[in-house]
Amino acid sequence: MKNLVITIDGPAGAGKTTVSKALADRLQYKYIDTGALYRGVAFEAKVKGISVDDEHRLEALCNDLELRFVRKNKGVCLYSGEIDISDDIRTPEMSMMASAVSAHPVVRKALLGIQRKMGAEKAAVFEGRDMGTVVFPQADVKFFLTADLKVRASRRHKELEEKAPQKLAEVEADMQRRDNNDSSRKAAPLKPADDAILIDSTEYSVESVIEQMMKYIYPNPDKPEKLKVTAS
Ligand code: DC
């Protein structure tokens, strides 16, 4: 299989993580969750008592930060230095804090180099908000995955049930607030790249979304399929 860089951007809860992991497995590619890096910055800011508005201290924090992904049996884990922070970063508080720190250009700049380095060997699926627009504008295939807010909130509500239960209405309100933050910020806002393929997963299963994606990754020119995607 060709070594490609595939990007999957989109709002929270659109199914990016599930789809990106499954797609990477299917292609035997690396899966990189760039949101985890922003969550890692947010977590360390909290530990060190740094406000999400303190650009100066956030910049210093990013310069010292050692974030890395480690592949384990249970999946890919995020380490900060020698500590596994994979579970700590998955709370509603960290979601909001990650969104807040991600609006600072100094934070984005610090993470840009790390992400590009991870993509240097190609054969990777990158999940995030600005993968196709800023980090990998030359990516081979770009997807923008969306779904209705209510469906996204209900999926996230289920995910949080075990770890950090939250009322459905709260999950929905947080999600809307985070989407607004992420799409309205000046630095690398959440939006589809001009050449991204838009897929609305509201009514599709994970398998169906992956099948649609595979047809774009390996199109069969002899048998063009008519795909039900919202735009191209
Ligand atoms: O994908 P996620 O929910 O784990 O991301 C958490 C936050 O990180 C998200 O609200 C915005 C930010 N983020 C970003 O700005 N750019 C990315 N490429 C990935 C995430």
PDB file of C-alpha atoms and ligand atoms in Angstrom:
ATOM      1  CA  MET A   1       0.000   0.000   0.000  1.00  0.00           C
ATOM      2  CA  LYS A   2       1.198   3.495  -0.772  1.00  0.00           C
ATOM      3  CA  ASN A   3       2.433   5.528   2.143  1.00  0.00           C
ATOM      4  CA  LEU A   4      -0.025   8.360   2.450  1.00  0.00           C
ATOM      5  CA  VAL A   5      -0.787  11.129   4.920  1.00  0.00           C
ATOM      6  CA  ILE A   6      -4.518  11.113   5.586  1.00  0.00           C
ATOM      7  CA  THR A   7      -6.135  13.882   7.629  1.00  0.00           C
ATOM      8  CA  ILE A   8      -9.479  13.775   9.420  1.00  0.00           C
ATOM      9  CA  ASP A   9     -10.711  17.074  10.844  1.00  0.00           C
ATOM     10  CA  GLY A  10     -14.059  17.984  12.323  1.00  0.00           C
ATOM     11  CA  PRO A  11     -15.942  19.113  15.416  1.00  0.00           C
ATOM     12  CA  ALA A  12     -16.027  17.248  18.743  1.00  0.00           C
ATOM     13  CA  GLY A  13     -17.983  14.013  18.812  1.00  0.00           C
ATOM     14  CA  ALA A  14     -18.241  13.599  15.042  1.00  0.00           C
ATOM     15  CA  GLY A  15     -16.675  10.140  15.358  1.00  0.00           C
ATOM     16  CA  LYS A  16     -13.175  11.189  14.285  1.00  0.00           C
ATOM     17  CA  THR A  17     -11.377   9.078  16.876  1.00  0.00           C
ATOM     18  CA  THR A  18     -13.250   5.834  16.233  1.00  0.00           C
ATOM     19  CA  VAL A  19     -13.052   6.280  12.477  1.00  0.00           C
ATOM     20  CA  SER A  20      -9.398   7.374  12.453  1.00  0.00           C
ATOM     21  CA  LYS A  21      -8.307   4.427  14.604  1.00  0.00           C
ATOM     22  CA  ALA A  22     -10.227   1.906  12.519  1.00  0.00           C
ATOM     23  CA  LEU A  23      -8.982   3.408   9.261  1.00  0.00           C
ATOM     24  CA  ALA A  24      -5.384   3.370  10.502  1.00  0.00           C
ATOM     25  CA  ASP A  25      -5.792  -0.300  11.556  1.00  0.00           C
ATOM     26  CA  ARG A  26      -7.216  -1.221   8.199  1.00  0.00           C
ATOM     27  CA  LEU A  27      -4.381   0.495   6.310  1.00  0.00           C
ATOM     28  CA  GLN A  28      -1.763  -0.571   8.875  1.00  0.00           C
ATOM     29  CA  TYR A  29      -0.918   3.075   9.335  1.00  0.00           C
ATOM     30  CA  LYS A  30      -0.014   5.056  12.444  1.00  0.00           C
ATOM     31  CA  TYR A  31      -2.897   6.853  14.155  1.00  0.00           C
ATOM     32  CA  ILE A  32      -2.131  10.264  15.638  1.00  0.00           C
ATOM     33  CA  ASP A  33      -4.666  12.003  17.874  1.00  0.00           C
ATOM     34  CA  THR A  34      -3.518  15.637  17.848  1.00  0.00           C
ATOM     35  CA  GLY A  35      -6.294  16.719  20.235  1.00  0.00           C
ATOM     36  CA  ALA A  36      -4.491  14.647  22.881  1.00  0.00           C
ATOM     37  CA  LEU A  37      -1.485  16.977  22.541  1.00  0.00           C
ATOM     38  CA  TYR A  38      -3.634  20.051  23.269  1.00  0.00           C
ATOM     39  CA  ARG A  39      -5.176  18.147  26.164  1.00  0.00           C
ATOM     40  CA  GLY A  40      -1.642  17.361  27.384  1.00  0.00           C
ATOM     41  CA  VAL A  41      -0.787  21.073  27.407  1.00  0.00           C
ATOM     42  CA  ALA A  42      -4.039  21.816  29.264  1.00  0.00           C
ATOM     43  CA  PHE A  43      -3.351  19.098  31.832  1.00  0.00           C
ATOM     44  CA  GLU A  44       0.167  20.320  32.556  1.00  0.00           C
ATOM     45  CA  ALA A  45      -1.110  23.905  32.790  1.00  0.00           C
ATOM     46  CA  LYS A  46      -3.589  22.781  35.426  1.00  0.00           C
ATOM     47  CA  VAL A  47      -0.964  20.805  37.363  1.00  0.00           C
ATOM     48  CA  LYS A  48       1.342  23.826  37.381  1.00  0.00           C
ATOM     49  CA  GLY A  49      -1.415  26.306  38.196  1.00  0.00           C
ATOM     50  CA  ILE A  50      -1.102  28.193  34.895  1.00  0.00           C
ATOM     51  CA  SER A  51      -4.191  30.042  33.702  1.00  0.00           C
ATOM     52  CA  VAL A  52      -5.454  29.191  30.202  1.00  0.00           C
ATOM     53  CA  ASP A  53      -5.314  32.947  29.498  1.00  0.00           C
ATOM     54  CA  ASP A  54      -1.670  33.370  30.488  1.00  0.00           C
ATOM     55  CA  GLU A  55      -0.032  33.255  27.074  1.00  0.00           C
ATOM     56  CA  HIS A  56       3.405  34.011  28.455  1.00  0.00           C
ATOM     57  CA  ARG A  57       3.493  31.143  30.926  1.00  0.00           C
ATOM     58  CA  LEU A  58       1.835  28.792  28.438  1.00  0.00           C
ATOM     59  CA  GLU A  59       4.633  29.518  25.978  1.00  0.00           C
ATOM     60  CA  ALA A  60       7.269  28.700  28.612  1.00  0.00           C
ATOM     61  CA  LEU A  61       5.339  25.544  29.532  1.00  0.00           C
ATOM     62  CA  CYS A  62       5.254  24.376  25.897  1.00  0.00           C
ATOM     63  CA  ASN A  63       8.989  24.922  25.533  1.00  0.00           C
ATOM     64  CA  ASP A  64       9.651  22.561  28.457  1.00  0.00           C
ATOM     65  CA  LEU A  65       6.969  20.030  27.675  1.00  0.00           C
ATOM     66  CA  GLU A  66       7.877  16.468  26.683  1.00  0.00           C
ATOM     67  CA  LEU A  67       4.762  14.924  25.201  1.00  0.00           C
ATOM     68  CA  ARG A  68       5.015  11.604  23.377  1.00  0.00           C
ATOM     69  CA  PHE A  69       2.761   8.770  22.309  1.00  0.00           C
ATOM     70  CA  VAL A  70       3.577   5.270  23.495  1.00  0.00           C
ATOM     71  CA  ARG A  71       1.982   2.227  21.887  1.00  0.00           C
ATOM     72  CA  LYS A  72       0.736  -0.243  24.526  1.00  0.00           C
ATOM     73  CA  ASN A  73      -1.573  -3.270  24.532  1.00  0.00           C
ATOM     74  CA  LYS A  74      -4.555  -1.125  25.551  1.00  0.00           C
ATOM     75  CA  GLY A  75      -3.860   1.309  22.704  1.00  0.00           C
ATOM     76  CA  VAL A  76      -1.831   4.458  22.191  1.00  0.00           C
ATOM     77  CA  CYS A  77      -1.057   6.295  25.445  1.00  0.00           C
ATOM     78  CA  LEU A  78       0.039   9.898  25.964  1.00  0.00           C
ATOM     79  CA  TYR A  79       3.056  10.441  28.183  1.00  0.00           C
ATOM     80  CA  SER A  80       4.200  13.706  29.667  1.00  0.00           C
ATOM     81  CA  GLY A  81       7.800  13.032  30.642  1.00  0.00           C
ATOM     82  CA  GLU A  82       7.661   9.638  32.359  1.00  0.00           C
ATOM     83  CA  ILE A  83       3.990   9.842  33.384  1.00  0.00           C
ATOM     84  CA  ASP A  84       1.098   8.263  31.518  1.00  0.00           C
ATOM     85  CA  ILE A  85      -1.580  10.983  31.429  1.00  0.00           C
ATOM     86  CA  SER A  86      -3.934   9.227  28.977  1.00  0.00           C
ATOM     87  CA  ASP A  87      -6.827   8.941  31.435  1.00  0.00           C
ATOM     88  CA  ASP A  88      -6.294  12.335  33.098  1.00  0.00           C
ATOM     89  CA  ILE A  89      -6.820  14.216  29.835  1.00  0.00           C
ATOM     90  CA  ARG A  90     -10.235  12.682  29.073  1.00  0.00           C
ATOM     91  CA  THR A  91     -12.460  14.717  31.382  1.00  0.00           C
ATOM     92  CA  PRO A  92     -14.997  17.425  30.437  1.00  0.00           C
ATOM     93  CA  GLU A  93     -12.785  19.970  32.234  1.00  0.00           C
ATOM     94  CA  MET A  94      -9.776  19.007  30.104  1.00  0.00           C
ATOM     95  CA  SER A  95     -11.898  19.250  26.937  1.00  0.00           C
ATOM     96  CA  MET A  96     -12.776  22.871  27.713  1.00  0.00           C
ATOM     97  CA  MET A  97      -9.259  23.732  28.868  1.00  0.00           C
ATOM     98  CA  ALA A  98      -7.718  22.145  25.760  1.00  0.00           C
ATOM     99  CA  SER A  99      -9.997  24.244  23.585  1.00  0.00           C
ATOM    100  CA  ALA A 100      -8.964  27.388  25.508  1.00  0.00           C
ATOM    101  CA  VAL A 101      -5.204  26.774  25.336  1.00  0.00           C
ATOM    102  CA  SER A 102      -5.459  25.800  21.660  1.00  0.00           C
ATOM    103  CA  ALA A 103      -6.570  29.327  20.757  1.00  0.00           C
ATOM    104  CA  HIS A 104      -3.101  30.711  21.602  1.00  0.00           C
ATOM    105  CA  PRO A 105      -0.798  30.953  18.570  1.00  0.00           C
ATOM    106  CA  VAL A 106       2.223  30.247  20.826  1.00  0.00           C
ATOM    107  CA  VAL A 107       0.736  26.905  21.822  1.00  0.00           C
ATOM    108  CA  ARG A 108      -0.179  26.016  18.236  1.00  0.00           C
ATOM    109  CA  LYS A 109       3.300  26.938  17.060  1.00  0.00           C
ATOM    110  CA  ALA A 110       4.933  24.713  19.685  1.00  0.00           C
ATOM    111  CA  LEU A 111       2.786  21.735  18.672  1.00  0.00           C
ATOM    112  CA  LEU A 112       3.134  22.298  14.926  1.00  0.00           C
ATOM    113  CA  GLY A 113       6.720  21.026  14.761  1.00  0.00           C
ATOM    114  CA  ILE A 114       5.912  17.963  16.888  1.00  0.00           C
ATOM    115  CA  GLN A 115       3.015  17.034  14.617  1.00  0.00           C
ATOM    116  CA  ARG A 116       4.954  17.528  11.376  1.00  0.00           C
ATOM    117  CA  LYS A 117       7.786  15.403  12.736  1.00  0.00           C
ATOM    118  CA  MET A 118       5.284  12.638  13.459  1.00  0.00           C
ATOM    119  CA  GLY A 119       4.107  12.843   9.845  1.00  0.00           C
ATOM    120  CA  ALA A 120       7.561  12.752   8.280  1.00  0.00           C
ATOM    121  CA  GLU A 121       7.467   8.990   7.725  1.00  0.00           C
ATOM    122  CA  LYS A 122       3.980   9.214   6.217  1.00  0.00           C
ATOM    123  CA  ALA A 123       1.685   6.153   6.438  1.00  0.00           C
ATOM    124  CA  ALA A 124      -0.337   7.978   9.071  1.00  0.00           C
ATOM    125  CA  VAL A 125      -3.893   9.046   9.836  1.00  0.00           C
ATOM    126  CA  PHE A 126      -3.944  12.394  11.641  1.00  0.00           C
ATOM    127  CA  GLU A 127      -7.022  13.457  13.559  1.00  0.00           C
ATOM    128  CA  GLY A 128      -7.640  17.055  14.667  1.00  0.00           C
ATOM    129  CA  ARG A 129      -9.062  20.435  13.743  1.00  0.00           C
ATOM    130  CA  ASP A 130      -6.425  21.960  11.427  1.00  0.00           C
ATOM    131  CA  MET A 131      -4.704  18.911   9.975  1.00  0.00           C
ATOM    132  CA  GLY A 132      -5.786  19.534   6.390  1.00  0.00           C
ATOM    133  CA  THR A 133      -5.673  23.337   6.535  1.00  0.00           C
ATOM    134  CA  VAL A 134      -2.462  24.151   8.455  1.00  0.00           C
ATOM    135  CA  VAL A 135      -0.389  21.193   9.644  1.00  0.00           C
ATOM    136  CA  PHE A 136      -0.500  19.077   6.467  1.00  0.00           C
ATOM    137  CA  PRO A 137      -1.763  21.269   3.637  1.00  0.00           C
ATOM    138  CA  GLN A 138      -0.133  18.792   1.202  1.00  0.00           C
ATOM    139  CA  ALA A 139      -1.827  15.731   2.735  1.00  0.00           C
ATOM    140  CA  ASP A 140      -2.734  13.046   0.205  1.00  0.00           C
ATOM    141  CA  VAL A 141      -6.371  12.659   1.257  1.00  0.00           C
ATOM    142  CA  LYS A 142      -8.294  15.054   3.522  1.00  0.00           C
ATOM    143  CA  PHE A 143     -11.609  14.357   5.196  1.00  0.00           C
ATOM    144  CA  PHE A 144     -13.863  16.635   7.204  1.00  0.00           C
ATOM    145  CA  LEU A 145     -16.194  14.592   9.359  1.00  0.00           C
ATOM    146  CA  THR A 146     -19.337  16.177  10.813  1.00  0.00           C
ATOM    147  CA  ALA A 147     -22.621  15.084  12.393  1.00  0.00           C
ATOM    148  CA  ASP A 148     -25.655  16.825  13.901  1.00  0.00           C
ATOM    149  CA  LEU A 149     -24.977  18.405  17.288  1.00  0.00           C
ATOM    150  CA  LYS A 150     -27.607  16.244  19.038  1.00  0.00           C
ATOM    151  CA  VAL A 151     -26.122  13.035  17.662  1.00  0.00           C
ATOM    152  CA  ARG A 152     -22.585  14.112  18.561  1.00  0.00           C
ATOM    153  CA  ALA A 153     -23.666  15.039  22.093  1.00  0.00           C
ATOM    154  CA  SER A 154     -25.435  11.751  22.596  1.00  0.00           C
ATOM    155  CA  ARG A 155     -22.359   9.788  21.403  1.00  0.00           C
ATOM    156  CA  ARG A 156     -20.080  11.755  23.758  1.00  0.00           C
ATOM    157  CA  HIS A 157     -22.580  11.344  26.623  1.00  0.00           C
ATOM    158  CA  LYS A 158     -22.356   7.555  26.211  1.00  0.00           C
ATOM    159  CA  GLU A 159     -18.541   7.672  26.067  1.00  0.00           C
ATOM    160  CA  LEU A 160     -18.367   9.674  29.287  1.00  0.00           C
ATOM    161  CA  GLU A 161     -20.826   7.437  31.154  1.00  0.00           C
ATOM    162  CA  GLU A 162     -18.134   5.246  32.711  1.00  0.00           C
ATOM    163  CA  LYS A 163     -15.284   7.692  33.227  1.00  0.00           C
ATOM    164  CA  ALA A 164     -16.811  11.087  33.958  1.00  0.00           C
ATOM    165  CA  PRO A 165     -20.627  11.017  33.744  1.00  0.00           C
ATOM    166  CA  GLN A 166     -22.300  14.273  32.765  1.00  0.00           C
ATOM    167  CA  LYS A 167     -25.926  15.191  32.010  1.00  0.00           C
ATOM    168  CA  LEU A 168     -26.798  15.023  28.307  1.00  0.00           C
ATOM    169  CA  ALA A 169     -27.867  18.688  28.235  1.00  0.00           C
ATOM    170  CA  GLU A 170     -24.536  19.703  29.768  1.00  0.00           C
ATOM    171  CA  VAL A 171     -22.584  17.602  27.270  1.00  0.00           C
ATOM    172  CA  GLU A 172     -24.502  19.272  24.446  1.00  0.00           C
ATOM    173  CA  ALA A 173     -23.952  22.787  25.823  1.00  0.00           C
ATOM    174  CA  ASP A 174     -20.214  22.159  26.380  1.00  0.00           C
ATOM    175  CA  MET A 175     -19.886  20.744  22.911  1.00  0.00           C
ATOM    176  CA  GLN A 176     -21.562  23.730  21.312  1.00  0.00           C
ATOM    177  CA  ARG A 177     -19.376  26.109  23.297  1.00  0.00           C
ATOM    178  CA  ARG A 178     -16.242  24.204  22.285  1.00  0.00           C
ATOM    179  CA  ASP A 179     -17.283  24.123  18.604  1.00  0.00           C
ATOM    180  CA  ASN A 180     -17.815  27.888  18.742  1.00  0.00           C
ATOM    181  CA  ASN A 181     -14.413  28.460  20.399  1.00  0.00           C
ATOM    182  CA  ASP A 182     -12.638  26.176  17.956  1.00  0.00           C
ATOM    183  CA  SER A 183     -14.291  27.595  14.829  1.00  0.00           C
ATOM    184  CA  SER A 184     -14.167  31.276  15.751  1.00  0.00           C
ATOM    185  CA  ARG A 185     -10.558  31.542  16.963  1.00  0.00           C
ATOM    186  CA  LYS A 186      -8.153  33.481  14.757  1.00  0.00           C
ATOM    187  CA  ALA A 187      -5.338  30.902  14.802  1.00  0.00           C
ATOM    188  CA  ALA A 188      -6.041  27.840  12.654  1.00  0.00           C
ATOM    189  CA  PRO A 189      -9.811  27.764  13.183  1.00  0.00           C
ATOM    190  CA  LEU A 190     -11.784  24.575  12.724  1.00  0.00           C
ATOM    191  CA  LYS A 191     -12.914  24.530   9.084  1.00  0.00           C
ATOM    192  CA  PRO A 192     -12.694  22.162   6.138  1.00  0.00           C
ATOM    193  CA  ALA A 193      -9.718  22.559   3.811  1.00  0.00           C
ATOM    194  CA  ASP A 194     -10.783  23.658   0.327  1.00  0.00           C
ATOM    195  CA  ASP A 195      -9.850  20.219  -0.987  1.00  0.00           C
ATOM    196  CA  ALA A 196     -11.352  18.195   1.874  1.00  0.00           C
ATOM    197  CA  ILE A 197     -14.038  15.573   1.332  1.00  0.00           C
ATOM    198  CA  LEU A 198     -16.977  16.319   3.625  1.00  0.00           C
ATOM    199  CA  ILE A 199     -18.711  13.343   5.218  1.00  0.00           C
ATOM    200  CA  ASP A 200     -21.755  13.747   7.445  1.00  0.00           C
ATOM    201  CA  SER A 201     -21.811  10.738   9.771  1.00  0.00           C
ATOM    202  CA  THR A 202     -25.204  11.527  11.365  1.00  0.00           C
ATOM    203  CA  GLU A 203     -26.902   8.576   9.734  1.00  0.00           C
ATOM    204  CA  TYR A 204     -23.946   6.342   9.042  1.00  0.00           C
ATOM    205  CA  SER A 205     -22.298   3.580  11.033  1.00  0.00           C
ATOM    206  CA  VAL A 206     -18.533   3.642  11.578  1.00  0.00           C
ATOM    207  CA  GLU A 207     -18.147   0.821   9.039  1.00  0.00           C
ATOM    208  CA  SER A 208     -20.089   2.734   6.426  1.00  0.00           C
ATOM    209  CA  VAL A 209     -18.003   5.904   6.938  1.00  0.00           C
ATOM    210  CA  ILE A 210     -14.828   3.862   6.576  1.00  0.00           C
ATOM    211  CA  GLU A 211     -16.077   2.220   3.394  1.00  0.00           C
ATOM    212  CA  GLN A 212     -16.797   5.680   1.973  1.00  0.00           C
ATOM    213  CA  MET A 213     -13.332   6.865   2.932  1.00  0.00           C
ATOM    214  CA  MET A 214     -11.626   3.814   1.451  1.00  0.00           C
ATOM    215  CA  LYS A 215     -13.221   4.598  -1.893  1.00  0.00           C
ATOM    216  CA  TYR A 216     -11.556   7.994  -1.874  1.00  0.00           C
ATOM    217  CA  ILE A 217      -8.235   6.598  -0.700  1.00  0.00           C
ATOM    218  CA  TYR A 218      -8.181   3.811  -3.279  1.00  0.00           C
ATOM    219  CA  PRO A 219     -10.643   4.800  -5.981  1.00  0.00           C
ATOM    220  CA  ASN A 220     -11.357   2.223  -8.631  1.00  0.00           C
ATOM    221  CA  PRO A 221     -11.469   4.215 -11.860  1.00  0.00           C
ATOM    222  CA  ASP A 222     -13.193   1.352 -13.711  1.00  0.00           C
ATOM    223  CA  LYS A 223     -16.125   1.295 -11.341  1.00  0.00           C
ATOM    224  CA  PRO A 224     -16.901   4.786 -10.037  1.00  0.00           C
ATOM    225  CA  GLU A 225     -19.229   4.698  -7.035  1.00  0.00           C
ATOM    226  CA  LYS A 226     -21.807   7.360  -6.371  1.00  0.00           C
ATOM    227  CA  LEU A 227     -21.211   8.298  -2.764  1.00  0.00           C
ATOM    228  CA  LYS A 228     -23.684   9.995  -0.484  1.00  0.00           C
ATOM    229  CA  VAL A 229     -21.376  12.668   0.851  1.00  0.00           C
ATOM    230  CA  THR A 230     -22.482  16.213   1.544  1.00  0.00           C
ATOM    231  CA  ALA A 231     -19.840  17.931  -0.548  1.00  0.00           C
ATOM    232  CA  SER A 232     -16.509  17.321  -2.180  1.00  0.00           C
TER     233      SER A 232
HETATM  234  O1   DC B   1     -10.106  16.310  19.508  1.00  0.00           O
HETATM  235  P1   DC B   1     -10.215  16.730  20.982  1.00  0.00           P
HETATM  236  O2   DC B   1     -11.628  16.898  21.434  1.00  0.00           O
HETATM  237  O3   DC B   1      -9.452  15.821  21.861  1.00  0.00           O
HETATM  238  O4   DC B   1      -9.508  18.181  21.033  1.00  0.00           O
HETATM  239  C1   DC B   1      -9.472  18.949  22.212  1.00  0.00           C
HETATM  240  C2   DC B   1      -9.306  20.404  21.840  1.00  0.00           C
HETATM  241  O5   DC B   1      -8.015  20.614  21.275  1.00  0.00           O
HETATM  242  C3   DC B   1     -10.299  20.952  20.809  1.00  0.00           C
HETATM  243  O6   DC B   1     -11.461  21.466  21.411  1.00  0.00           O
HETATM  244  C4   DC B   1      -9.504  22.003  20.084  1.00  0.00           C
HETATM  245  C5   DC B   1      -8.082  21.583  20.243  1.00  0.00           C
HETATM  246  N1   DC B   1      -7.495  21.026  19.009  1.00  0.00           N
HETATM  247  C6   DC B   1      -7.002  21.926  18.103  1.00  0.00           C
HETATM  248  O7   DC B   1      -7.144  23.121  18.284  1.00  0.00           O
HETATM  249  N2   DC B   1      -6.371  21.479  16.989  1.00  0.00           N
HETATM  250  C7   DC B   1      -6.231  20.164  16.766  1.00  0.00           C
HETATM  251  N3   DC B   1      -5.592  19.762  15.677  1.00  0.00           N
HETATM  252  C8   DC B   1      -6.749  19.228  17.686  1.00  0.00           C
HETATM  253  C9   DC B   1      -7.402  19.699  18.796  1.00  0.00           C
END
